[in-house]
mmCIF file of C-alpha atoms and ligand atoms in Angstrom:
data_model
loop_
_atom_site.group_PDB
_atom_site.id
_atom_site.type_symbol
_atom_site.label_atom_id
_atom_site.label_comp_id
_atom_site.label_asym_id
_atom_site.label_seq_id
_atom_site.Cartn_x
_atom_site.Cartn_y
_atom_site.Cartn_z
ATOM 1 C CA MET A 1 0.000 0.000 0.000
ATOM 2 C CA LEU A 2 1.203 3.413 -0.803
ATOM 3 C CA ARG A 3 0.940 5.614 2.211
ATOM 4 C CA VAL A 4 0.296 9.223 1.418
ATOM 5 C CA SER A 5 1.911 10.638 4.479
ATOM 6 C CA MET A 6 3.404 13.566 2.677
ATOM 7 C CA VAL A 7 6.320 11.552 1.425
ATOM 8 C CA LEU A 8 5.595 13.437 -1.747
ATOM 9 C CA LEU A 9 6.520 16.736 -0.303
ATOM 10 C CA GLN A 10 8.904 15.800 2.421
ATOM 11 C CA ARG A 11 11.993 16.286 0.366
ATOM 12 C CA GLN A 12 11.420 19.965 0.113
ATOM 13 C CA LEU A 13 9.405 20.676 3.158
ATOM 14 C CA VAL A 14 9.642 20.360 6.830
ATOM 15 C CA LEU A 15 6.503 22.112 7.913
ATOM 16 C CA CYS A 16 7.089 23.420 11.322
ATOM 17 C CA VAL A 17 5.743 25.884 13.728
ATOM 18 C CA TRP A 18 8.076 28.763 14.153
ATOM 19 C CA VAL A 19 8.919 28.955 17.753
ATOM 20 C CA CYS A 20 10.270 32.277 18.783
ATOM 21 C CA VAL A 21 12.397 31.391 21.702
ATOM 22 C CA SER A 22 12.702 34.391 23.865
ATOM 23 C CA SER A 23 15.037 33.028 26.408
ATOM 24 C CA ALA A 24 14.879 34.465 29.854
ATOM 25 C CA LEU A 25 18.267 35.969 30.184
ATOM 26 C CA VAL A 26 19.946 36.929 33.347
ATOM 27 C CA VAL A 27 21.215 40.346 32.405
ATOM 28 C CA HIS A 28 24.374 41.438 34.089
ATOM 29 C CA SER A 29 24.841 45.099 33.284
ATOM 30 C CA LEU A 30 28.010 46.650 34.511
ATOM 31 C CA PRO A 31 28.673 50.331 34.991
ATOM 32 C CA TRP A 32 30.777 51.978 32.303
ATOM 33 C CA SER A 33 32.404 55.189 33.426
ATOM 34 C CA VAL A 34 32.421 57.333 30.365
ATOM 35 C CA SER A 35 30.872 60.664 29.442
ATOM 36 C CA CYS A 36 27.464 59.583 28.227
ATOM 37 C CA PRO A 37 25.097 61.694 26.043
ATOM 38 C CA ALA A 38 22.328 63.420 27.996
ATOM 39 C CA GLY A 39 19.341 61.176 28.621
ATOM 40 C CA CYS A 40 21.145 58.026 27.435
ATOM 41 C CA VAL A 41 22.349 55.125 29.538
ATOM 42 C CA CYS A 42 25.908 53.865 29.002
ATOM 43 C CA GLN A 43 26.611 50.413 30.356
ATOM 44 C CA ILE A 44 28.571 47.266 29.657
ATOM 45 C CA LYS A 45 25.907 44.794 28.634
ATOM 46 C CA PRO A 46 25.600 41.273 27.248
ATOM 47 C CA TRP A 47 25.355 41.116 23.470
ATOM 48 C CA PHE A 48 24.477 38.178 21.234
ATOM 49 C CA SER A 49 26.334 38.041 17.986
ATOM 50 C CA PRO A 50 24.664 36.891 14.749
ATOM 51 C CA GLN A 51 26.610 33.672 15.298
ATOM 52 C CA SER A 52 24.893 33.430 18.693
ATOM 53 C CA PHE A 53 27.844 33.779 20.979
ATOM 54 C CA SER A 54 27.494 36.172 23.826
ATOM 55 C CA CYS A 55 29.872 38.748 25.228
ATOM 56 C CA GLU A 56 29.808 41.887 27.351
ATOM 57 C CA VAL A 57 30.065 45.034 25.271
ATOM 58 C CA PRO A 58 29.962 48.839 25.671
ATOM 59 C CA THR A 59 26.352 49.789 24.999
ATOM 60 C CA VAL A 60 24.775 53.215 24.597
ATOM 61 C CA ASP A 61 21.021 53.113 25.072
ATOM 62 C CA CYS A 62 19.184 56.210 23.785
ATOM 63 C CA ASN A 63 15.761 54.683 23.149
ATOM 64 C CA ASN A 64 12.559 56.775 23.408
ATOM 65 C CA LEU A 65 14.137 60.202 23.633
ATOM 66 C CA PHE A 66 12.408 62.108 20.761
ATOM 67 C CA LEU A 67 15.841 62.593 19.207
ATOM 68 C CA THR A 68 15.962 64.248 15.804
ATOM 69 C CA GLN A 69 19.726 63.919 15.534
ATOM 70 C CA LEU A 70 22.445 61.712 16.913
ATOM 71 C CA PRO A 71 23.193 62.212 20.593
ATOM 72 C CA THR A 72 26.654 63.456 21.537
ATOM 73 C CA PRO A 73 29.254 62.776 22.760
ATOM 74 C CA LEU A 74 29.192 59.139 21.671
ATOM 75 C CA PRO A 75 31.941 57.207 23.480
ATOM 76 C CA LEU A 76 34.626 56.082 21.032
ATOM 77 C CA ASP A 77 34.466 52.452 21.998
ATOM 78 C CA THR A 78 30.670 52.155 21.569
ATOM 79 C CA HIS A 79 29.851 48.682 20.312
ATOM 80 C CA THR A 80 26.037 48.728 20.428
ATOM 81 C CA LEU A 81 24.038 51.886 19.860
ATOM 82 C CA CYS A 82 20.308 51.753 20.526
ATOM 83 C CA LEU A 83 18.251 54.559 19.024
ATOM 84 C CA GLN A 84 14.882 52.871 18.911
ATOM 85 C CA SER A 85 11.694 54.996 18.950
ATOM 86 C CA ASN A 86 13.125 58.389 18.164
ATOM 87 C CA LEU A 87 12.403 60.895 15.396
ATOM 88 C CA LEU A 88 15.511 60.376 13.296
ATOM 89 C CA SER A 89 15.124 60.763 9.546
ATOM 90 C CA ALA A 90 18.783 61.108 8.611
ATOM 91 C CA LEU A 91 22.069 60.181 10.186
ATOM 92 C CA GLU A 92 25.251 62.141 10.400
ATOM 93 C CA THR A 93 27.360 59.349 9.014
ATOM 94 C CA PRO A 94 30.733 61.020 9.778
ATOM 95 C CA LEU A 95 29.872 60.936 13.456
ATOM 96 C CA LEU A 96 29.191 57.212 13.315
ATOM 97 C CA GLN A 97 32.393 56.725 11.388
ATOM 98 C CA THR A 98 34.343 57.877 14.404
ATOM 99 C CA LEU A 99 33.175 54.713 16.178
ATOM 100 C CA PRO A 100 35.513 52.020 14.857
ATOM 101 C CA ASN A 101 33.903 49.198 16.820
ATOM 102 C CA LEU A 102 30.238 49.997 16.175
ATOM 103 C CA THR A 103 28.759 46.557 15.551
ATOM 104 C CA GLU A 104 25.054 46.814 16.242
ATOM 105 C CA LEU A 105 22.851 49.779 15.419
ATOM 106 C CA ASP A 106 19.165 49.792 16.279
ATOM 107 C CA LEU A 107 17.255 52.427 14.317
ATOM 108 C CA SER A 108 13.851 50.808 14.526
ATOM 109 C CA GLN A 109 10.751 52.979 14.932
ATOM 110 C CA ASN A 110 12.205 56.163 13.506
ATOM 111 C CA ARG A 111 11.400 58.192 10.397
ATOM 112 C CA PHE A 112 13.928 56.997 7.864
ATOM 113 C CA SER A 113 12.788 56.819 4.304
ATOM 114 C CA SER A 114 16.228 55.884 3.005
ATOM 115 C CA VAL A 115 19.381 54.320 4.340
ATOM 116 C CA ARG A 116 21.596 55.754 1.648
ATOM 117 C CA THR A 117 22.559 58.222 4.322
ATOM 118 C CA LEU A 118 24.328 55.418 6.125
ATOM 119 C CA THR A 119 26.841 54.831 3.403
ATOM 120 C CA SER A 120 29.916 56.932 3.004
ATOM 121 C CA THR A 121 29.787 60.072 0.913
ATOM 122 C CA GLN A 122 33.476 59.805 0.092
ATOM 123 C CA PRO A 123 34.268 56.531 -1.598
ATOM 124 C CA GLN A 124 37.712 56.253 -0.009
ATOM 125 C CA THR A 125 36.330 56.504 3.537
ATOM 126 C CA PRO A 126 35.252 53.077 4.694
ATOM 127 C CA SER A 127 31.853 53.452 6.286
ATOM 128 C CA LEU A 128 30.745 51.458 9.280
ATOM 129 C CA ARG A 129 33.142 48.670 8.613
ATOM 130 C CA SER A 130 32.388 46.781 11.828
ATOM 131 C CA LEU A 131 28.610 46.957 11.563
ATOM 132 C CA LEU A 132 27.081 43.480 11.647
ATOM 133 C CA SER A 133 23.506 44.137 12.691
ATOM 134 C CA LEU A 134 21.191 46.893 11.597
ATOM 135 C CA HIS A 135 17.648 47.133 12.883
ATOM 136 C CA MET A 136 15.389 49.275 10.736
ATOM 137 C CA GLU A 137 11.971 47.927 11.677
ATOM 138 C CA GLU A 138 9.008 50.279 11.516
ATOM 139 C CA ASN A 139 10.471 53.094 9.476
ATOM 140 C CA GLN A 140 9.293 54.365 6.099
ATOM 141 C CA LEU A 141 12.052 52.908 3.987
ATOM 142 C CA ARG A 142 11.879 53.000 0.234
ATOM 143 C CA ALA A 143 15.513 53.045 -0.808
ATOM 144 C CA PHE A 144 18.390 50.924 0.239
ATOM 145 C CA SER A 145 22.048 50.486 -0.620
ATOM 146 C CA GLY A 146 25.335 49.039 0.511
ATOM 147 C CA LEU A 147 26.637 48.060 3.917
ATOM 148 C CA GLY A 148 29.405 45.632 2.963
ATOM 149 C CA SER A 149 29.899 43.388 5.975
ATOM 150 C CA LEU A 150 26.353 43.373 7.322
ATOM 151 C CA LEU A 151 25.176 39.956 8.544
ATOM 152 C CA ARG A 152 21.700 40.692 9.792
ATOM 153 C CA LEU A 153 19.137 43.159 8.458
ATOM 154 C CA HIS A 154 15.701 43.794 9.929
ATOM 155 C CA LEU A 155 13.403 45.681 7.593
ATOM 156 C CA ASN A 156 10.062 44.599 9.017
ATOM 157 C CA ASN A 157 7.040 46.896 8.862
ATOM 158 C CA ASN A 158 8.532 49.609 6.694
ATOM 159 C CA HIS A 159 5.572 50.114 4.369
ATOM 160 C CA LEU A 160 7.680 48.771 1.510
ATOM 161 C CA THR A 161 5.332 47.930 -1.343
ATOM 162 C CA SER A 162 7.880 46.427 -3.698
ATOM 163 C CA ILE A 163 11.295 44.858 -3.517
ATOM 164 C CA ASP A 164 14.037 46.107 -5.776
ATOM 165 C CA PRO A 165 16.749 43.499 -6.435
ATOM 166 C CA LEU A 166 19.298 46.334 -6.479
ATOM 167 C CA TRP A 167 18.906 46.916 -2.738
ATOM 168 C CA PHE A 168 20.655 43.696 -1.882
ATOM 169 C CA THR A 169 23.464 43.641 -4.418
ATOM 170 C CA THR A 170 25.962 45.092 -1.953
ATOM 171 C CA LEU A 171 25.194 42.671 0.885
ATOM 172 C CA PRO A 172 27.101 39.510 -0.024
ATOM 173 C CA CYS A 173 27.639 38.536 3.626
ATOM 174 C CA LEU A 174 24.058 38.947 4.797
ATOM 175 C CA GLN A 175 22.804 35.890 6.691
ATOM 176 C CA VAL A 176 19.471 36.992 8.120
ATOM 177 C CA LEU A 177 16.913 39.166 6.329
ATOM 178 C CA MET A 178 13.563 40.053 7.879
ATOM 179 C CA LEU A 179 11.079 41.648 5.507
ATOM 180 C CA GLY A 180 7.849 40.728 7.279
ATOM 181 C CA GLY A 181 4.916 43.068 7.572
ATOM 182 C CA ASN A 182 5.650 44.995 4.381
ATOM 183 C CA PRO A 183 2.692 44.974 1.977
ATOM 184 C CA VAL A 184 4.634 43.542 -0.982
ATOM 185 C CA GLU A 185 2.059 41.420 -2.770
ATOM 186 C CA VAL A 186 4.343 40.181 -5.500
ATOM 187 C CA LEU A 187 7.982 39.258 -5.112
ATOM 188 C CA PRO A 188 10.208 39.994 -8.101
ATOM 189 C CA GLU A 189 11.958 37.258 -10.043
ATOM 190 C CA ARG A 190 15.521 36.757 -8.767
ATOM 191 C CA GLY A 191 15.049 39.562 -6.251
ATOM 192 C CA PHE A 192 17.346 37.931 -3.684
ATOM 193 C CA GLN A 193 19.875 36.539 -6.118
ATOM 194 C CA ALA A 194 22.769 38.562 -4.698
ATOM 195 C CA LEU A 195 22.255 37.179 -1.197
ATOM 196 C CA VAL A 196 24.493 34.174 -1.596
ATOM 197 C CA SER A 197 25.198 33.856 2.146
ATOM 198 C CA LEU A 198 21.617 34.247 3.338
ATOM 199 C CA ARG A 199 20.582 31.513 5.774
ATOM 200 C CA SER A 200 17.279 32.824 7.073
ATOM 201 C CA LEU A 201 14.589 34.808 5.264
ATOM 202 C CA VAL A 202 11.380 35.966 6.909
ATOM 203 C CA LEU A 203 8.553 36.958 4.574
ATOM 204 C CA GLY A 204 5.694 36.785 7.070
ATOM 205 C CA GLY A 205 2.546 38.886 6.974
ATOM 206 C CA MET A 206 3.070 40.376 3.520
ATOM 207 C CA GLY A 207 -0.152 39.399 1.780
ATOM 208 C CA LEU A 208 1.663 37.114 -0.667
ATOM 209 C CA LYS A 209 -0.769 35.152 -2.833
ATOM 210 C CA GLY A 210 1.811 33.201 -4.764
ATOM 211 C CA LEU A 211 5.455 33.180 -5.752
ATOM 212 C CA PRO A 212 7.048 33.624 -9.163
ATOM 213 C CA GLU A 213 8.982 30.510 -10.112
ATOM 214 C CA ARG A 214 12.324 32.295 -9.887
ATOM 215 C CA ALA A 215 11.571 34.439 -6.858
ATOM 216 C CA LEU A 216 14.033 32.571 -4.646
ATOM 217 C CA GLU A 217 16.687 31.845 -7.204
ATOM 218 C CA GLY A 218 20.276 32.206 -6.050
ATOM 219 C CA LEU A 219 19.577 31.648 -2.350
ATOM 220 C CA ASP A 220 21.913 28.693 -2.303
ATOM 221 C CA SER A 221 22.706 28.925 1.417
ATOM 222 C CA LEU A 222 19.122 29.402 2.606
ATOM 223 C CA GLU A 223 18.155 27.012 5.391
ATOM 224 C CA SER A 224 15.128 28.621 6.924
ATOM 225 C CA LEU A 225 12.213 30.365 5.218
ATOM 226 C CA SER A 226 9.016 31.739 6.699
ATOM 227 C CA PHE A 227 5.823 32.583 4.853
ATOM 228 C CA TYR A 228 3.835 32.770 8.090
ATOM 229 C CA ASP A 229 0.505 34.599 7.751
ATOM 230 C CA ASN A 230 0.221 35.154 4.008
ATOM 231 C CA LEU A 231 -2.486 34.317 1.483
ATOM 232 C CA LEU A 232 -0.810 31.379 -0.213
ATOM 233 C CA THR A 233 -3.251 28.764 -1.447
ATOM 234 C CA THR A 234 -0.683 26.290 -2.698
ATOM 235 C CA VAL A 235 2.745 25.278 -1.547
ATOM 236 C CA PRO A 236 5.018 27.233 -3.925
ATOM 237 C CA THR A 237 6.787 24.058 -4.990
ATOM 238 C CA GLN A 238 8.407 25.418 -8.144
ATOM 239 C CA ALA A 239 10.032 28.296 -6.312
ATOM 240 C CA LEU A 240 11.105 26.051 -3.439
ATOM 241 C CA ARG A 241 12.854 23.655 -5.803
ATOM 242 C CA ARG A 242 15.483 26.327 -6.288
ATOM 243 C CA LEU A 243 16.563 26.107 -2.654
ATOM 244 C CA PRO A 244 19.023 23.239 -2.356
ATOM 245 C CA GLY A 245 19.730 23.739 1.363
ATOM 246 C CA LEU A 246 16.243 24.422 2.752
ATOM 247 C CA LYS A 247 15.623 22.727 6.095
ATOM 248 C CA PHE A 248 12.792 24.672 7.714
ATOM 249 C CA LEU A 249 9.745 26.063 6.001
ATOM 250 C CA ASP A 250 6.949 27.831 7.814
ATOM 251 C CA LEU A 251 3.674 27.943 5.911
ATOM 252 C CA ASN A 252 1.432 28.381 8.922
ATOM 253 C CA LYS A 253 -1.465 30.809 8.697
ATOM 254 C CA ASN A 254 -1.974 30.541 4.965
ATOM 255 C CA ARG A 255 -4.931 29.238 2.970
ATOM 256 C CA LEU A 256 -3.320 26.102 1.684
ATOM 257 C CA LYS A 257 -4.970 23.639 -0.638
ATOM 258 C CA LEU A 258 -3.544 20.237 -1.316
ATOM 259 C CA GLY A 259 -4.280 18.164 -4.394
ATOM 260 C CA LEU A 260 -3.611 14.419 -4.588
ATOM 261 C CA ASN A 261 -5.020 13.811 -8.015
ATOM 262 C CA ASN A 262 -4.484 11.416 -10.911
ATOM 263 C CA MET A 263 -2.288 9.002 -9.009
ATOM 264 C CA GLU A 264 -2.417 5.524 -10.517
ATOM 265 C CA GLU A 265 -0.627 3.960 -7.573
ATOM 266 C CA LEU A 266 -2.643 5.453 -4.765
ATOM 267 C CA VAL A 267 -4.763 2.715 -3.129
ATOM 268 C CA ALA A 268 -5.262 3.892 0.437
ATOM 269 C CA ILE A 269 -4.860 6.869 2.733
ATOM 270 C CA GLU A 270 -3.756 5.802 6.161
ATOM 271 C CA ARG A 271 -4.264 7.124 9.666
ATOM 272 C CA ALA A 272 -2.999 10.686 10.319
ATOM 273 C CA ALA A 273 -1.665 10.921 6.794
ATOM 274 C CA MET A 274 -1.982 14.709 6.881
ATOM 275 C CA GLU A 275 -0.877 15.363 10.415
ATOM 276 C CA ASN A 276 1.839 17.785 9.330
ATOM 277 C CA LEU A 277 -0.636 20.108 7.639
ATOM 278 C CA PRO A 278 -2.838 21.658 10.332
ATOM 279 C CA GLU A 279 -3.404 24.806 8.239
ATOM 280 C CA LEU A 280 -4.871 23.032 5.248
ATOM 281 C CA THR A 281 -8.216 24.521 4.181
ATOM 282 C CA LYS A 282 -8.901 22.595 0.987
ATOM 283 C CA LEU A 283 -8.083 18.985 0.187
ATOM 284 C CA GLU A 284 -8.669 17.540 -3.236
ATOM 285 C CA ILE A 285 -8.242 13.808 -3.781
ATOM 286 C CA THR A 286 -9.708 13.049 -7.185
ATOM 287 C CA ASN A 287 -9.229 10.791 -10.186
ATOM 288 C CA ASN A 288 -7.278 8.112 -8.397
ATOM 289 C CA PRO A 289 -8.633 4.947 -10.073
ATOM 290 C CA ARG A 290 -7.372 2.530 -7.402
ATOM 291 C CA LEU A 291 -8.038 4.509 -4.249
ATOM 292 C CA SER A 292 -10.529 2.375 -2.336
ATOM 293 C CA TYR A 293 -9.831 3.025 1.345
ATOM 294 C CA ILE A 294 -9.498 6.069 3.574
ATOM 295 C CA HIS A 295 -8.739 5.394 7.228
ATOM 296 C CA PRO A 296 -11.373 6.880 9.619
ATOM 297 C CA GLN A 297 -8.626 9.002 11.191
ATOM 298 C CA ALA A 298 -6.815 9.872 7.994
ATOM 299 C CA PHE A 299 -7.690 13.571 8.290
ATOM 300 C CA PHE A 300 -7.505 13.571 12.017
ATOM 301 C CA GLN A 301 -5.492 16.790 12.555
ATOM 302 C CA LEU A 302 -7.026 18.969 9.862
ATOM 303 C CA GLY A 303 -8.817 21.349 12.193
ATOM 304 C CA ARG A 304 -9.123 24.052 9.529
ATOM 305 C CA LEU A 305 -10.240 21.976 6.581
ATOM 306 C CA GLU A 306 -13.236 23.567 4.885
ATOM 307 C CA SER A 307 -13.492 21.675 1.655
ATOM 308 C CA LEU A 308 -12.961 17.992 0.847
ATOM 309 C CA MET A 309 -13.187 16.743 -2.740
ATOM 310 C CA LEU A 310 -13.224 12.993 -3.265
ATOM 311 C CA ASN A 311 -14.595 12.630 -6.776
ATOM 312 C CA SER A 312 -13.693 9.853 -9.174
ATOM 313 C CA ASN A 313 -11.908 7.445 -6.929
ATOM 314 C CA ALA A 314 -12.697 3.775 -6.244
ATOM 315 C CA LEU A 315 -14.222 4.587 -2.857
ATOM 316 C CA THR A 316 -17.572 2.973 -2.092
ATOM 317 C CA ALA A 317 -17.994 4.384 1.399
ATOM 318 C CA LEU A 318 -16.422 6.706 3.895
ATOM 319 C CA HIS A 319 -16.351 6.148 7.635
ATOM 320 C CA GLN A 320 -18.387 8.690 9.591
ATOM 321 C CA HIS A 321 -15.358 9.728 11.641
ATOM 322 C CA THR A 322 -13.508 10.787 8.536
ATOM 323 C CA VAL A 323 -15.897 13.685 8.160
ATOM 324 C CA LEU A 324 -17.036 14.194 11.742
ATOM 325 C CA SER A 325 -13.475 14.836 12.862
ATOM 326 C CA LEU A 326 -13.396 17.986 10.731
ATOM 327 C CA PRO A 327 -15.000 20.835 12.705
ATOM 328 C CA ARG A 328 -14.764 23.502 9.984
ATOM 329 C CA LEU A 329 -15.901 21.365 7.066
ATOM 330 C CA ARG A 330 -18.416 23.166 4.835
ATOM 331 C CA GLU A 331 -18.160 21.348 1.545
ATOM 332 C CA VAL A 332 -17.823 17.643 0.682
ATOM 333 C CA ASN A 333 -17.945 16.082 -2.743
ATOM 334 C CA PRO A 334 -19.520 13.801 -3.738
ATOM 335 C CA LEU A 335 -22.402 14.693 -1.471
ATOM 336 C CA THR A 336 -23.509 11.056 -1.106
ATOM 337 C CA PHE A 337 -20.643 10.504 1.307
ATOM 338 C CA PHE A 338 -21.729 13.380 3.430
ATOM 339 C CA THR A 339 -25.320 12.162 3.736
ATOM 340 C CA PHE A 340 -24.098 8.661 4.430
ATOM 341 C CA CYS A 341 -21.824 9.846 7.196
ATOM 342 C CA TYR A 342 -24.434 11.873 8.996
ATOM 343 C CA VAL A 343 -27.073 9.193 8.715
ATOM 344 C CA THR A 344 -24.658 6.655 10.160
ATOM 345 C CA ALA A 345 -23.741 9.042 12.921
ATOM 346 C CA LEU A 346 -27.340 9.246 14.122
ATOM 347 C CA PHE A 347 -27.349 5.572 15.102
HETATM 348 C C1 NAG B 1 38.007 48.381 19.387
HETATM 349 O O1 NAG B 1 38.088 46.994 19.717
HETATM 350 C C2 NAG B 1 39.418 46.539 19.796
HETATM 351 C C3 NAG B 1 39.377 45.047 19.983
HETATM 352 O O2 NAG B 1 38.492 44.700 21.013
HETATM 353 C C4 NAG B 1 40.167 47.253 20.905
HETATM 354 O O3 NAG B 1 41.475 46.808 21.021
HETATM 355 C C5 NAG B 1 40.145 48.751 20.614
HETATM 356 O O4 NAG B 1 40.715 49.461 21.685
HETATM 357 C C6 NAG B 1 38.721 49.241 20.382
HETATM 358 N N1 NAG B 1 38.743 50.623 19.922
HETATM 359 C C7 NAG B 1 38.242 51.623 20.625
HETATM 360 C C8 NAG B 1 38.322 52.961 20.018
HETATM 361 O O5 NAG B 1 37.737 51.447 21.705
#
């Protein structure tokens, strides 16, 4: 018997729930005696590198200060500079360039519409050479260019409506890219091609309805991909085929349909065959000339299934549990099964 327990898809997909582990850290902040900008807090604090090792680093925290320009004086050995929730729309890059060890810069929740201002105006001056992490969540970004050694880039919730492949051409080292929450309905073909080192890409909550076949081309190092909370109705198999190293795929909170049609060899569907697909809304199993048995608990975990199509198989009956275990079911075909199931359930 051929068991349809997603063997078909398993090669490309490991459907998994994205668990955001927010570990409870014991934070040991140490005093840092330095002349600190007014309103800011300067401390030696734990920092987690993009490679996930931790160390204690000089940190200047200027969050929530209504700043419209960079605070001064910034201590020369600043490693992490937090400027979250201010009113910054441009940066005085030369000032940042005086900080040779600046590694993490948090500019989330400000008013940037461009990060061109972060790059050097004079080509011979290396700009922000040590910077590894840049947080730009919740700004109004529309333009983007080069930060050579950046490893991690957060661009969530920036009201971006399209993605220009040119933005990423100068980020060959980038490993983590978060683009979630931007209303980009269509991804461009080969938009991420330059990101040869990218390991994790988050495309959650963007309203994506489908993917162009070549949307993910060139992401040869990608291991983890999230499409959480989009409007996908099918698994974008063609696009995913271009990802040789993919290990984790999050398709939760989409409107997935699955079709198991025209399969000569399919004779039975066994217990919990679909247990990895809790988000499935539509299941189509049609034109399988030898399919004669569906286990009563075959669709056991499909709590969101709304539509079940079983036309043109060799099925003569369906166990009542097959249908009664589906709380959201609204549509069954052929209808004879449905009537049969409910009538049987009454006795
Ligand atoms: C930058 O970091 C290096 C290595 O940790 C250190 O030796 C150097 O003093 C730092 N530079 C400044 C200006 O603090």
